[in-house]
Structures are given as C-alpha cells and as structure tokens.
Coordinates of C-alpha atoms in Angstrom, one line a residue:
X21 CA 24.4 3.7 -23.4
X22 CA 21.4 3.6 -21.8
X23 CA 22.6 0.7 -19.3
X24 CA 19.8 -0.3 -16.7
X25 CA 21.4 -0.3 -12.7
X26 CA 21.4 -3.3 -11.3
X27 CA 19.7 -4.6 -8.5
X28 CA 22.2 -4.2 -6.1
X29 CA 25.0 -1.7 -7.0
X30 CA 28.3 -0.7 -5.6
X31 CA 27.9 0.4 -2.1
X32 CA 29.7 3.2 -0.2
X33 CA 29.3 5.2 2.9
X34 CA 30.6 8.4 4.1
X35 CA 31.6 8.8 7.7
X36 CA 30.6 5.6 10.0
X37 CA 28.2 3.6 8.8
X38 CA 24.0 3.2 10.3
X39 CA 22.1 1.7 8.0
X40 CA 24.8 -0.1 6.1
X41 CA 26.8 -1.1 9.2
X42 CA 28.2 -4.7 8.3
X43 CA 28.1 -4.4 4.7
X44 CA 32.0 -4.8 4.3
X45 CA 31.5 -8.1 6.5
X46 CA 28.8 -10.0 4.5
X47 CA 26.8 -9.4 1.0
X48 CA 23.7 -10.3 3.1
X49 CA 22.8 -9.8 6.8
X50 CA 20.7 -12.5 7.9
X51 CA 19.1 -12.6 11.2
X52 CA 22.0 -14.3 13.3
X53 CA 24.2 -11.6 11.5
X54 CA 21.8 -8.9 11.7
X55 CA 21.4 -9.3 15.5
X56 CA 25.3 -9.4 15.9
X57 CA 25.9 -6.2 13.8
X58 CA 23.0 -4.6 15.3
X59 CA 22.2 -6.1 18.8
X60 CA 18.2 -6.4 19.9
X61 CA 15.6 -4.1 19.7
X62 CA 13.1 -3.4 22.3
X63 CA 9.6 -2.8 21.6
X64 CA 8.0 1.1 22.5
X65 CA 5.1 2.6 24.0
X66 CA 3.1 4.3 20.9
X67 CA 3.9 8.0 21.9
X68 CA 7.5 7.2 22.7
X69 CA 7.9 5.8 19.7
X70 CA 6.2 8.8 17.8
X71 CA 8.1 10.9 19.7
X72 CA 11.3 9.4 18.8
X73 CA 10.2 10.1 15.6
X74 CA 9.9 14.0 16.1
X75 CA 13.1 14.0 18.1
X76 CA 14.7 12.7 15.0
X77 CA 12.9 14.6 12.4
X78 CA 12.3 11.2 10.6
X79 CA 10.4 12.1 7.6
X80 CA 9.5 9.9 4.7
X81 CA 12.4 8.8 2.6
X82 CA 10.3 7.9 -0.6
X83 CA 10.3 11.6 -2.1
X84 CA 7.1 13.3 -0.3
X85 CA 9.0 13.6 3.1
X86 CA 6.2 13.7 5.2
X87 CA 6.8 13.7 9.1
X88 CA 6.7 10.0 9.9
X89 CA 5.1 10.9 13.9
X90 CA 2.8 12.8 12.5
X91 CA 1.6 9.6 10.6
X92 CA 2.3 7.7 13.2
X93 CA -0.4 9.9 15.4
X94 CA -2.8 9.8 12.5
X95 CA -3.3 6.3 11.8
X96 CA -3.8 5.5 15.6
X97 CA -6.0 8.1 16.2
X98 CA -8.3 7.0 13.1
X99 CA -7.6 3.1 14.5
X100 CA -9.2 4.5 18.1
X101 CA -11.7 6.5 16.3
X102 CA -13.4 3.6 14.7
X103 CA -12.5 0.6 17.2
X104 CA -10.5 -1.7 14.1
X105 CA -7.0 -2.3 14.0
X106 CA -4.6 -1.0 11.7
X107 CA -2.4 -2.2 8.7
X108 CA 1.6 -1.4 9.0
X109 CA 2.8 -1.3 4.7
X110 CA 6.4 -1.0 4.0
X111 CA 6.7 0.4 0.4
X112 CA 9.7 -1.0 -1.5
X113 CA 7.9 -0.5 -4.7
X114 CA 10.9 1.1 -6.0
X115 CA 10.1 1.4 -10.1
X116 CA 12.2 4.5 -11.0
X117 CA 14.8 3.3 -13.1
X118 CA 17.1 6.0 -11.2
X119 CA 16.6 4.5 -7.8
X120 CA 18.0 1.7 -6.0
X121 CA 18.4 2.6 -2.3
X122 CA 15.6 0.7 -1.0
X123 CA 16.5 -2.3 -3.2
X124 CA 20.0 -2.4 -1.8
X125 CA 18.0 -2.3 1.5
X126 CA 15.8 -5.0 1.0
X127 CA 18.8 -7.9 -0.5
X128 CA 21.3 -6.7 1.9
X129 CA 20.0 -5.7 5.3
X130 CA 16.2 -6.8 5.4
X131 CA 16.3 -7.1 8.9
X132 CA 16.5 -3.5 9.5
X133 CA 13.7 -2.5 7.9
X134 CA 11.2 -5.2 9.7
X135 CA 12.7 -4.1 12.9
X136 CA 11.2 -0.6 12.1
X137 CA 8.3 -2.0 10.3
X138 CA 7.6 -4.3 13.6
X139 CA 8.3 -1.8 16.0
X140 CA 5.4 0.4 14.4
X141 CA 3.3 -2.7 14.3
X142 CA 3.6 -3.3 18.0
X143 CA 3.1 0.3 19.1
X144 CA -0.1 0.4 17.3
X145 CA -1.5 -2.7 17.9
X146 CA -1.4 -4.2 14.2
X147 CA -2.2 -7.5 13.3
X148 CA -1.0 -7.0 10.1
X149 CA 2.4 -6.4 7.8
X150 CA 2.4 -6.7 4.7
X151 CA 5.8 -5.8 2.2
X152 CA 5.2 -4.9 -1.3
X153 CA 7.9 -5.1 -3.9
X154 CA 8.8 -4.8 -7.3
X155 CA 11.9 -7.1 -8.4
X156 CA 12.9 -11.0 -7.9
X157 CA 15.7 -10.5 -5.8
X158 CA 14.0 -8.2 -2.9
X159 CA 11.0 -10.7 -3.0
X160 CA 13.2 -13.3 -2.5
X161 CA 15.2 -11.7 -0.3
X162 CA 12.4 -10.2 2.5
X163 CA 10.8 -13.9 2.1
X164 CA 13.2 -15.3 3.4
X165 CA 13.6 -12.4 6.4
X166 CA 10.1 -13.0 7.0
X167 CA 11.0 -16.9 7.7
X168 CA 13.7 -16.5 9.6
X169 CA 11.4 -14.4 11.8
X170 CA 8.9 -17.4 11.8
X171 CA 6.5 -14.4 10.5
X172 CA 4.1 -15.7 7.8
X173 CA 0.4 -15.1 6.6
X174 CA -1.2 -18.0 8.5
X175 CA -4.3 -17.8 10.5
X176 CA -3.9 -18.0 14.2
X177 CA -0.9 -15.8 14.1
X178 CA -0.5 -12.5 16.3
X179 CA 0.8 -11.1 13.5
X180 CA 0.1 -12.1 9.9
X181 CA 3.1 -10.7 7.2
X182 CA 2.9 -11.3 3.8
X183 CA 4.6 -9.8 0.5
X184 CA 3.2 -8.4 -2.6
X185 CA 4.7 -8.1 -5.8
X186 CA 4.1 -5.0 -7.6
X187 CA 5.1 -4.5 -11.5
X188 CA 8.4 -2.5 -11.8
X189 CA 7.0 1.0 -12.8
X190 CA 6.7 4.9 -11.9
X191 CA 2.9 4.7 -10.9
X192 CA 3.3 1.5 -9.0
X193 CA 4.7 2.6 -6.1
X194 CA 2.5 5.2 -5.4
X195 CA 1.1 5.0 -1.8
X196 CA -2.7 4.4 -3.1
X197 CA -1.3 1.7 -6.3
X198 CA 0.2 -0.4 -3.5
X199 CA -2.7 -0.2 -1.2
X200 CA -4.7 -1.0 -4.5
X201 CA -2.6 -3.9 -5.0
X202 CA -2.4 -5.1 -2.2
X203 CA -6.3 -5.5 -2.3
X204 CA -5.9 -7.7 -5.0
X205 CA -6.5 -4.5 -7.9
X206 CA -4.1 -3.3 -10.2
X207 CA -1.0 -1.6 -8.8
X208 CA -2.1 1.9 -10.4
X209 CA -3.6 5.0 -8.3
X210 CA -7.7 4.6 -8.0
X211 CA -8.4 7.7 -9.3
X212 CA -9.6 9.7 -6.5
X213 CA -7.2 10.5 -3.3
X214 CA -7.7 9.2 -0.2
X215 CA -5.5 9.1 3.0
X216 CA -4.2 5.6 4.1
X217 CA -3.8 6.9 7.8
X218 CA -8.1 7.1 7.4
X219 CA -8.5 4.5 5.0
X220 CA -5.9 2.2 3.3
X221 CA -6.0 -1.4 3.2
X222 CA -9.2 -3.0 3.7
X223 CA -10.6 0.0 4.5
X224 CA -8.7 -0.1 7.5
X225 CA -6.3 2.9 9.0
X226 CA -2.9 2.2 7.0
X227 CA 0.5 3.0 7.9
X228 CA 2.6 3.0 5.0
X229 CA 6.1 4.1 4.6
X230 CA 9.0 3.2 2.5
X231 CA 12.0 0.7 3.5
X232 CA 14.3 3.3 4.3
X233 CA 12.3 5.3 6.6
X234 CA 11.4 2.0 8.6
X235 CA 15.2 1.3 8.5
X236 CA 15.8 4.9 10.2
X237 CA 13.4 4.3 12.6
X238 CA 15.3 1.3 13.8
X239 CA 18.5 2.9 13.8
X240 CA 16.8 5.6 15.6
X241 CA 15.2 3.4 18.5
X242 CA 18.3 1.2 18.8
X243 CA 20.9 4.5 19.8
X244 CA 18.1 7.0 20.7
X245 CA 17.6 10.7 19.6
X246 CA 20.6 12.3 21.3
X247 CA 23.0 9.9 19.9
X248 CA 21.6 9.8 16.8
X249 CA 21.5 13.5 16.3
X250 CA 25.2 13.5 16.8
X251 CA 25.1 12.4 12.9
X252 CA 24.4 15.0 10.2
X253 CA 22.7 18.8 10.3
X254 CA 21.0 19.9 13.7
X255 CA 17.7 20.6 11.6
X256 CA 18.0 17.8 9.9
X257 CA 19.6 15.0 11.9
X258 CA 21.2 11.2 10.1
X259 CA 22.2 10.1 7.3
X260 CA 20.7 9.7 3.8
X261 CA 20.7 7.0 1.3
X262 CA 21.5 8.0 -2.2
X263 CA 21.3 6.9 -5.7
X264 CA 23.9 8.1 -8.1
X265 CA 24.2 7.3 -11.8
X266 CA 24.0 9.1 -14.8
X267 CA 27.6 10.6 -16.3
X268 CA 29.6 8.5 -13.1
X269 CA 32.4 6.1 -13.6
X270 CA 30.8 4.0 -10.8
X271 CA 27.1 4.2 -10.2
X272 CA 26.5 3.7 -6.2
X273 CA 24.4 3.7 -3.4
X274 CA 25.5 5.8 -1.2
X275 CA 25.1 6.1 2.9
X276 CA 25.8 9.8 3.9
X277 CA 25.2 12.3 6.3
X278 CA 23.4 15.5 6.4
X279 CA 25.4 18.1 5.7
X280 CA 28.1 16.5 3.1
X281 CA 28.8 18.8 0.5
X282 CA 27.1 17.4 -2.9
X283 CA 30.1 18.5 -4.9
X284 CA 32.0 16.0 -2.6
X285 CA 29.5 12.9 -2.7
X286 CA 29.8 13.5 -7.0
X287 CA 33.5 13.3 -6.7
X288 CA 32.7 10.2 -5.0
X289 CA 30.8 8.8 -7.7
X290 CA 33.4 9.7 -10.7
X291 CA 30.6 12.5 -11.8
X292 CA 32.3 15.3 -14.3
X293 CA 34.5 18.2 -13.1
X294 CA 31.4 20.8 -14.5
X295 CA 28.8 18.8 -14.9
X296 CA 26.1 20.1 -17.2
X297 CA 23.6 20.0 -14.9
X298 CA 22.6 17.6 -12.3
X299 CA 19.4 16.2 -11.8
X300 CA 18.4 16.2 -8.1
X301 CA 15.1 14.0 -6.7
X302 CA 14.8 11.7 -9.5
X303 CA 12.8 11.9 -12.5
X304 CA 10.1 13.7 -10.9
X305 CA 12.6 16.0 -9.4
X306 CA 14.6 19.4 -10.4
X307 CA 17.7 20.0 -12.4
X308 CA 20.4 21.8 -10.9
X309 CA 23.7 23.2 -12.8
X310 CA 27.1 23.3 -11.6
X311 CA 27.3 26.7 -9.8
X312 CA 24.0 25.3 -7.5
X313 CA 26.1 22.0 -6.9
X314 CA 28.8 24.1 -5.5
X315 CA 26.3 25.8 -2.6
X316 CA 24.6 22.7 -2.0
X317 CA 25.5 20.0 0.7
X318 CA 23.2 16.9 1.6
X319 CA 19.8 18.2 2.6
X320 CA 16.3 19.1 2.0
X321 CA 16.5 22.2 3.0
X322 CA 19.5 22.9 1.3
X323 CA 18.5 21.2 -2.6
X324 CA 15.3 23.1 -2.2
X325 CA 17.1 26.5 -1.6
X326 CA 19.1 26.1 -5.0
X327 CA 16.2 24.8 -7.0
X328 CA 16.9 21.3 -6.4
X329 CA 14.9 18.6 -4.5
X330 CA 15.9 15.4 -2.6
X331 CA 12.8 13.5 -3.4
X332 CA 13.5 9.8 -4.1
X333 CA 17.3 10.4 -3.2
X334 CA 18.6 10.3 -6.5
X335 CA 21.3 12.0 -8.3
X336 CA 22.0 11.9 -11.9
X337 CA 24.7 14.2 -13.6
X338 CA 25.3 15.2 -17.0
X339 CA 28.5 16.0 -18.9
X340 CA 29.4 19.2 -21.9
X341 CA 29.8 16.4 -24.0
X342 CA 25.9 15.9 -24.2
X343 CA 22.5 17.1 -25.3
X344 CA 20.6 17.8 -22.1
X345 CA 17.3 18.2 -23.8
X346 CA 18.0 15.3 -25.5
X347 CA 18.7 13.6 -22.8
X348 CA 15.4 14.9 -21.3
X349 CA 13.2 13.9 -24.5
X350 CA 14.2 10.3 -23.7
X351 CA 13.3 10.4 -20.2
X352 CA 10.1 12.6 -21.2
X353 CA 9.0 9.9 -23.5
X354 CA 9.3 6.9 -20.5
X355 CA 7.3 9.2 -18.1
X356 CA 4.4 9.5 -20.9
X357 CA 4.4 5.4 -21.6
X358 CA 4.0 5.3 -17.8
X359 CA 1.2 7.1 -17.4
X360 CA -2.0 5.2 -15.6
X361 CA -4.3 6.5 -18.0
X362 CA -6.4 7.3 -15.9
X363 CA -7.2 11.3 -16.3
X364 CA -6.8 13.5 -18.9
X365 CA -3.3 15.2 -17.8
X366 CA -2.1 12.0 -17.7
X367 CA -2.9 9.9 -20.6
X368 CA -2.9 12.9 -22.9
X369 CA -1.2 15.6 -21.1
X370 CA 2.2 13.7 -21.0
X371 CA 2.5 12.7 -24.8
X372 CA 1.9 15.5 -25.5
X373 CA 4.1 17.1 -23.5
X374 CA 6.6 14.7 -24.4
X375 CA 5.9 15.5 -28.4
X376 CA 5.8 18.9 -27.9
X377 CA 9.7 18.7 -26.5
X378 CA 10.3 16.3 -29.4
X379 CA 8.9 19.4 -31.7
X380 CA 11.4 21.8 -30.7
X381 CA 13.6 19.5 -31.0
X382 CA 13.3 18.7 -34.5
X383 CA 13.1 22.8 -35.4
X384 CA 10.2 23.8 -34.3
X385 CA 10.8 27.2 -33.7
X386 CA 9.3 29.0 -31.0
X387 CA 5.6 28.5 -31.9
X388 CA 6.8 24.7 -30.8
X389 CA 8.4 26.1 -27.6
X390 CA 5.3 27.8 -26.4
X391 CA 2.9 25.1 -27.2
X392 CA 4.9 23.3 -25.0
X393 CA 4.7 25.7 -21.9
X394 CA 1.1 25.7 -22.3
X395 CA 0.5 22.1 -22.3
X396 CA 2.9 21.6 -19.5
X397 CA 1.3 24.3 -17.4
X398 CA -2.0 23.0 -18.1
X399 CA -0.8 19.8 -16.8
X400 CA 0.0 20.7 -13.5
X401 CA -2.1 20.1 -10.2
X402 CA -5.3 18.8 -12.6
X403 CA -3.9 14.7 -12.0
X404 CA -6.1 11.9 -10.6
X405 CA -2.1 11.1 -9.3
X406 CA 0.8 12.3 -8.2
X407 CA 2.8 11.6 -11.7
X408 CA 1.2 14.5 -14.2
X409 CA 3.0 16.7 -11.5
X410 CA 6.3 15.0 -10.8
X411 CA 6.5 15.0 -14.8
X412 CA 5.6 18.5 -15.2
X413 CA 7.9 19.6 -12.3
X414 CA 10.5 17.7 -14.6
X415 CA 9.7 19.1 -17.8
X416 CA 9.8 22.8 -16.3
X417 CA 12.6 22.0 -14.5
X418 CA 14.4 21.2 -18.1
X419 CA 13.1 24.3 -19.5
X420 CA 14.5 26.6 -16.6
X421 CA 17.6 24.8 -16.5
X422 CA 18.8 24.7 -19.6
X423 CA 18.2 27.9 -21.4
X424 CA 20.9 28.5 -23.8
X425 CA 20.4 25.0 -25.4
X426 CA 16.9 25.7 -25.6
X427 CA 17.7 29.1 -27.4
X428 CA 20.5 27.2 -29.6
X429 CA 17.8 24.4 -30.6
X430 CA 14.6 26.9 -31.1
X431 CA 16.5 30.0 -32.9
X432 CA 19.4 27.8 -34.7
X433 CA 18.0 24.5 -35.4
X434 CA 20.3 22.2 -32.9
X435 CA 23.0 23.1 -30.3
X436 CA 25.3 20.7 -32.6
X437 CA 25.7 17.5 -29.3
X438 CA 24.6 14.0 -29.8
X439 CA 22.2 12.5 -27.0
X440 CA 24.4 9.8 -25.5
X441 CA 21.7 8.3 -23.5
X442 CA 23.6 9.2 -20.2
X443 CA 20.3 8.9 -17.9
X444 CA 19.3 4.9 -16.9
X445 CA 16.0 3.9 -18.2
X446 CA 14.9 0.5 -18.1
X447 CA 16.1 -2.3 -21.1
X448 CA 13.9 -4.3 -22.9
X449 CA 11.6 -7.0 -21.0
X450 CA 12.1 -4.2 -17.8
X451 CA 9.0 -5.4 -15.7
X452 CA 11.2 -8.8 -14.5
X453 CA 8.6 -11.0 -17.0
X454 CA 11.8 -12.0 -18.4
X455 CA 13.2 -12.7 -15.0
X456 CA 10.1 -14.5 -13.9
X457 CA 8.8 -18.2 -14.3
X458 CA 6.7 -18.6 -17.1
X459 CA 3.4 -20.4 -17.4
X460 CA 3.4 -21.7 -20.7
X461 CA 1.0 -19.6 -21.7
X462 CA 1.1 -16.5 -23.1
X463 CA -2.1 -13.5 -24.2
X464 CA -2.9 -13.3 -27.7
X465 CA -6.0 -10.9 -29.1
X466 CA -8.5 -11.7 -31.8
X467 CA -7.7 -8.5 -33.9
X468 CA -11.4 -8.6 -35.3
X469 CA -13.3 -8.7 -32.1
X470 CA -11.3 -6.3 -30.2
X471 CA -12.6 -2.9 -29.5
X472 CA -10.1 -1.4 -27.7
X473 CA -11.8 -1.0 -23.9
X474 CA -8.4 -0.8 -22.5
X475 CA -9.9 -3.4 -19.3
X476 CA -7.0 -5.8 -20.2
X477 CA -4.3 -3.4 -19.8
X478 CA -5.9 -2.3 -16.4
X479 CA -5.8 -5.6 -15.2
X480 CA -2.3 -6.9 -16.2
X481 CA -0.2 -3.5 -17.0
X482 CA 2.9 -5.3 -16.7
X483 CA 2.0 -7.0 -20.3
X484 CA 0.0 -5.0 -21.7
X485 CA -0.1 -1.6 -22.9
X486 CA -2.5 0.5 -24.4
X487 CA -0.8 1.7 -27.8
X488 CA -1.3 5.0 -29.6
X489 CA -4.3 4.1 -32.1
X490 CA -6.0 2.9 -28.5
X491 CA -5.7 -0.8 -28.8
X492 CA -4.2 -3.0 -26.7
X493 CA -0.1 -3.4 -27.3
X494 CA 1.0 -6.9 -26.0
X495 CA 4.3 -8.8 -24.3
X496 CA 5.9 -11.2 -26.6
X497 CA 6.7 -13.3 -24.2
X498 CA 5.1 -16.2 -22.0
X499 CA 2.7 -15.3 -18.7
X500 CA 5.1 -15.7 -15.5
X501 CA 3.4 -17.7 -12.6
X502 CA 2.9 -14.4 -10.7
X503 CA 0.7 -13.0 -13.4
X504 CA -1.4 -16.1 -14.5
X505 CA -4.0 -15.2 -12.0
X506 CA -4.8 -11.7 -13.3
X507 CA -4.1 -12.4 -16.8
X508 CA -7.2 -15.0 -16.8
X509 CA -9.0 -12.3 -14.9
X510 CA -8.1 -10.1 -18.1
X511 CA -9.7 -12.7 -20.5
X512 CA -12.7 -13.3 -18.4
X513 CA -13.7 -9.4 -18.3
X514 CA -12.7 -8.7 -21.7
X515 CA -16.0 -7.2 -23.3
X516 CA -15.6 -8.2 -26.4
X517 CA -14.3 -11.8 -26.1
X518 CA -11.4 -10.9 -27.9
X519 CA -8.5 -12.1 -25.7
X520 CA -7.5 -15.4 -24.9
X521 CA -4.4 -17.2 -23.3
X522 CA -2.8 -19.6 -25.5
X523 CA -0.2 -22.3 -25.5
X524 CA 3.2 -20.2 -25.3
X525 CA 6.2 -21.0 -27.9
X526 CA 9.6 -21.5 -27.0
X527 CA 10.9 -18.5 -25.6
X528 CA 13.1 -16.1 -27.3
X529 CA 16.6 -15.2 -26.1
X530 CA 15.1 -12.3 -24.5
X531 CA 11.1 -11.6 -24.5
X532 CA 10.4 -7.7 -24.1
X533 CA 7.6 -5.4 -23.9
X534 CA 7.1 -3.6 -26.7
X535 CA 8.0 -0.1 -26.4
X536 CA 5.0 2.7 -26.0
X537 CA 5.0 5.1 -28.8
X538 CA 3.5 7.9 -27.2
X539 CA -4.5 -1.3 18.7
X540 CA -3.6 2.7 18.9
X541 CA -0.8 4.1 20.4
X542 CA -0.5 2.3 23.5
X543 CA 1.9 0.3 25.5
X544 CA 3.7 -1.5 23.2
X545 CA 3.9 -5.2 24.2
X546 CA 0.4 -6.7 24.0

C-alpha cells in the first residue's frame, strides 16, 4: 500500500462543469483553447471586483477559508496607506500528500487561475505576480501559461510574473513559507506571524491566495453573482474541488457543488459501504465516522456541524478491515518529520506526540494514553506556525473518533487488525529531487567537524534533515539544478566548515531521502 497520488489523477465532476469545463475535450487547456472553452474576461473596478467576491461568498480554498473581499479590501487599503504597490501570490504550494486539486488546476487549466490571479492584479494596481509551486509538472505547466500570455519577469514590463519552486512539504505552503521563499529564504514559516495584506513580499502589501480560489474568482467574474449562485447552497454558493483517496477503488479529483450529499460523492469514488471513519480536511483536519457521513452534504457549514472540516478539500476513507490508529500512527509520524523546527511544540511536541500514540500502541496501558492527551493538549495554540495545531486537531480528532479501538488497544493489548497503509503518504525520494536535473554534485559532511547547528537543514530542507541525535540527515542522491544555489549557500554558512559539495556518483535507480525517525482599489484598467 501506501501508493503516492499522482500528479494529475482521475477527474470527475458532478452536475455541469465550472472550473473543469473542457476537460473531456483536451488533457490541457492552453490559451487558444482556454479562450474557446471560456470566452474573454474583462478587467474590474477594485470594489466591483471585491464585491463580487462577497456576492459569491468566495472564501479561500486552501483550508483557512478566509473571505477573499475581505482580503481583497485589506491589501489595498494597506497599499493606499503607505503609497507602494502591492504583490498578487497565487499559492499552489500544494505539499499534503492527500491533496491534489490545485495541481490538477495548474497542468490542466492554468489559464483560469491567471485570469483570477490577473484580474486581482489589475484591480489593485500590481506590478507584480508571482506563482509558487511545488512539483515539475505544474512548473512546467504555469511556465508555459505565463509565455503564452507574453508575461515574464523582465524589466520594463507593466507587469512582471515569475514562478517559484517550493519543496513538496506540509510547512511549505504555508502563506508566510511562500512569502519567505519567495524572498529568496527557506520555504518554512519565519517564526513570528505577520499578515501578508500589511506586509508580505518585500515588505510590500501581499495578496495571496491559492489556485482554486483565483480560479473561482474567474468563474465568478465571467457569469456574475446571480448566475453563479444558481450553483450549489444559497449560503454557500459554487462548486468545490475535492480530493478523494484513501480506501477508494479510484482516487479522483472531484468538481462538485455545494450541497451534494458526501455519502454520494464517496460512492463516487468506490469508498466502502461503512466506512470506518472518514477523514475530512486533510491531515490537519477531523475524522468523521459513518453515521456523520450520512448527515453531511458538501459544505463548510455542514462538515463543521458533524465534527468534520473541509479544510484543504480532502477526503480520505477508511475500511473495518483496518487499524485506524494504525493508520493514524503512520500519518502521525510524517507530520512530526515535517515539522519546521522552529518552536518547541513543533520540533518536540510532535514526536512526541507521535511516540506517545506509538506507546499505546505497543501496550501501553492507560498511563501511555494520558501521557498522550497531555502532550497533545500542551501542543495546541503555543506554535510559531500553523502545523503544531493542524497536527494536534488531527491527533485529537483520532482520539475522539475512534474510541472503542482505543479501549481495545489500551485495556486488551491490540484490537486484533493489521495497518494496511490505506492513507497516501509520499514514497521514497518524495520532494521531486529524483524528478529533478541533477548537478553532478551532491552534499557530503565531515563527521568530525560537524556540530550539529542545524543551519544546513534550514537552508536546503528538501535534502537535508535534522535526525534524532541532532545532526544533520542527508539525501543520497545528486543536487538538482534548482537547489545548487542554496545548497552552496549551505556550505558557505556552515559554522563549522563541515559540509562540502562533492563530485556526485552515478545515480542509483532511485535516490531518496532518508526517512526521519522521529495601485489600490481603483478603476481597473490603468
């Protein structure tokens, strides 16, 4: 088991099609295509276009849902404010190994999401776009978009767009890692939270949302609110891109509207009869069992009233035949490896969080059980980030959810189920340095120098690691181009002299990372 999704996965939709429309024509809309499925877009005054937004109730499709006028507002306001104009970000950083929406977004229909992203940038007077991503295919894919726009990041342009790559994990696609990264920093959180509407990239006023949300909003601006609303829940009006894998016979995207039954879009997917329980929002999300599925249709409101969450928009079933804490230890033990380290509840909470599960596993009794509450609780709201949190919603979430296997492990020693490894976590090599092209070089540490500063592994995180006995943990495997730069950075700020890049061997059949132990609103047209 334990089969990563692909990039781009088997794509369905559920009443007429918005943001997939022209997907059963061609694997790829380019712009010709795009502009034949779609038709043109006009531009918008600002406070149309945020008002469009609120007619719409567009909120942010990346898991904090966020009211996207409200943004909208903010960053002009701060951009009037202090007289400098602001940065328009799309975020399709998507490094949960559970979610593949904005990916299928970004190979198949990158067009849509620059109209949004453009459409912003023209309201507010940018000068700037920039797309950050996290896999070869949607770099290659929004490169080429971005050339078929004539859009690129040479002076002299009105508008300068450029794309980022970001490494392919949880932290990296955090609002303030891409911002970070995007400055030319590692892609993890800084440490301290700041809002990118007041102060994002270069210090300037940042609008930042991800690909599907820009994609809405040019779905929303092409038919307009009433006809749009016509789609899905009043309250919540549109459809929704979803993520389903886990115990499915066909793991999918899915396009659907508000207001679908859940039971229905699992059916969809081949998902169990009675599923053990069903984990809504992703891996920083909630667990919700079978009776819950039944009550529950498509919506935020409605996950949230059954103790589920839409989040990320993934949804990942589990069948009888499995070990759900099992299953949870696994996907405990990815979510400590991908910590930041950067605060306590994070680079020690988690493992230990993550070992304290593994404890009652392995018969710890209920002395094991309540160690675990307490470090779980005394994880949450105490992060530099938003991942202590998502993981301790998750571990809780586990804990609530599944209460007679927790009583059959704690009081009998095992509920008697193997782990199948149902949930998708990344393979071997996961951060695309397999994927990527190599230097020729590849990291190597003097042993007796090295101290164990941990400054290399802030630097280049997608090859090296910090292990358990606080040295560095590094990828077998040659430097891709993409990295050289910050991996020579590494060596030239490593205290202790102790790293150096070296002449790579021939590559192996598959190099891997090892794996951790433990202008404002205005007119529009300028």
């Amino acid at each position: 088991m334990n089969a990563p999704l692909p990039d781009v996965p088997e794509v369905r939709v559920v009443g007429l099609p918005q943001l997939t429309q022209g997907f059963d024509l061609i694997e790829r809309l380019d712009l010709a295509m795009h502009l034949k499925v779609h038709g043109p877009l006009e531009p918008m005054a600002g406070e149309r276009l945020a008002r469009l937004a609120d007619e719409v109730s567009l909120r942010g499709r990346g898991g904090a849902g966020f009211p996207f006028g409200k943004k909208l507002r903010a960053v002009a306001e701060a951009a009037i404010r202090r007289g400098v104009r602001p940065v328009v970000v799309v975020n399709g950083s998507e490094g949960e190994p559970a979610c593949r929406k904005d990916t299928v977004l970004l190979n198949r229909a990158p067009h849509l999401i620059l109209d949004g992203a453009l459409l912003a940038a023209e309201a507010l007077g940018a000068r700037t776009l920039v797309v950050a991503v996290t896999r070869n295919s949607t770099e290659i894919s929004i490169r080429a978009a971005l050339a078929e726009r004539g859009l690129s990041d040479r002076r002299g342009q009105q508008l300068r767009a450029r794309v980022v790559r970001t490494p392919e994990r949880m932290v990296s696609g955090e609002a303030s890692s891409v911002i970070r990264a995007i400055g030319g920093g590692p892609a993890l959180p800084p440490g301290r939270r700041e809002r990118a509407s007041e102060s994002g990239v270069g210090g300037a006023p940042t609008l930042l949302s991800n690909a599907e949300t820009f994609a809405q909003l040019a779905v929303a601006a092409r038919i307009g609110a009433h006809r749009y609303a016509h789609t899905g829940l009043e309250g919540e009006p549109g459809t929704v891109l979803l993520t389903l894998s886990g115990a499915v016979a066909r793991p999918m995207v899915v396009e659907v509207p508000t207001g679908v039954p859940l039971r229905y879009v699992l059916q969809l997917a081949g998902a169990p009869q009675l599923p053990q329980g069903v984990l809504t929002g992703g891996y920083h999300g909630n667990w919700i069992d079978a009776a819950a599925v039944d009550n529950a249709v498509v919506s935020r409101a409605s996950l949230a009233a059954v103790g589920g969450s839409l989040g990320a928009g993934a949804i990942l079933p589990i069948g009888p035949e499995t070990c759900p804490l099992g299953e949870a230890q696994r996907v405990a033990n990815w979510l400590a490896a991908e910590t930041a380290g950067q605060c306590g509840p994070c680079r020690l909470g988690l493992p230990a969080a993550a070992g304290g599960l593994s404890d009652v596993l392995n018969g710890g009794g209920p002395a094991a059980l309540e160690a675990l509450r307490e470090v779980v609780q005394a994880v949450k709201g105490r992060g530099a980030c938003k991942h202590p949190d998502g993981s301790a919603r998750f571990f809780a979430s586990t804990l609530s959810a599944f209460t007679d296997d927790l009583a059959a492990h704690v009081l009998d020693g095992g509920c008697g189920r193997p782990t199948t490894g149902v949930l998708p976590l990344p393979g071997p090599g996961y951060q695309d340095v397999e994927e990527s092209i190599p230097s020729g070089e590849r990291l190597a540490v003097d042993w007796t120098l090295c101290q164990g500063h941990g400054l290399c592994a802030d630097i280049v995180p997608e090859l090296i690691r910090m292990g358990p006995d606080g040295f560095p943990v590094l990828a077998d495997t040659s430097v891709p181009t993409h990295l050289q730069g910050r991996a020579q950075r590494a060596v030239r700020r490593c205290p202790a002299l102790a790293l150096r890049l070296e002449q790579a061997a021939a590559p192996k059949e598959r190099p891997a990372l090892p794996a951790p132990n433990r202008k404002a609103l205005g007119s529009g047209r300028s």
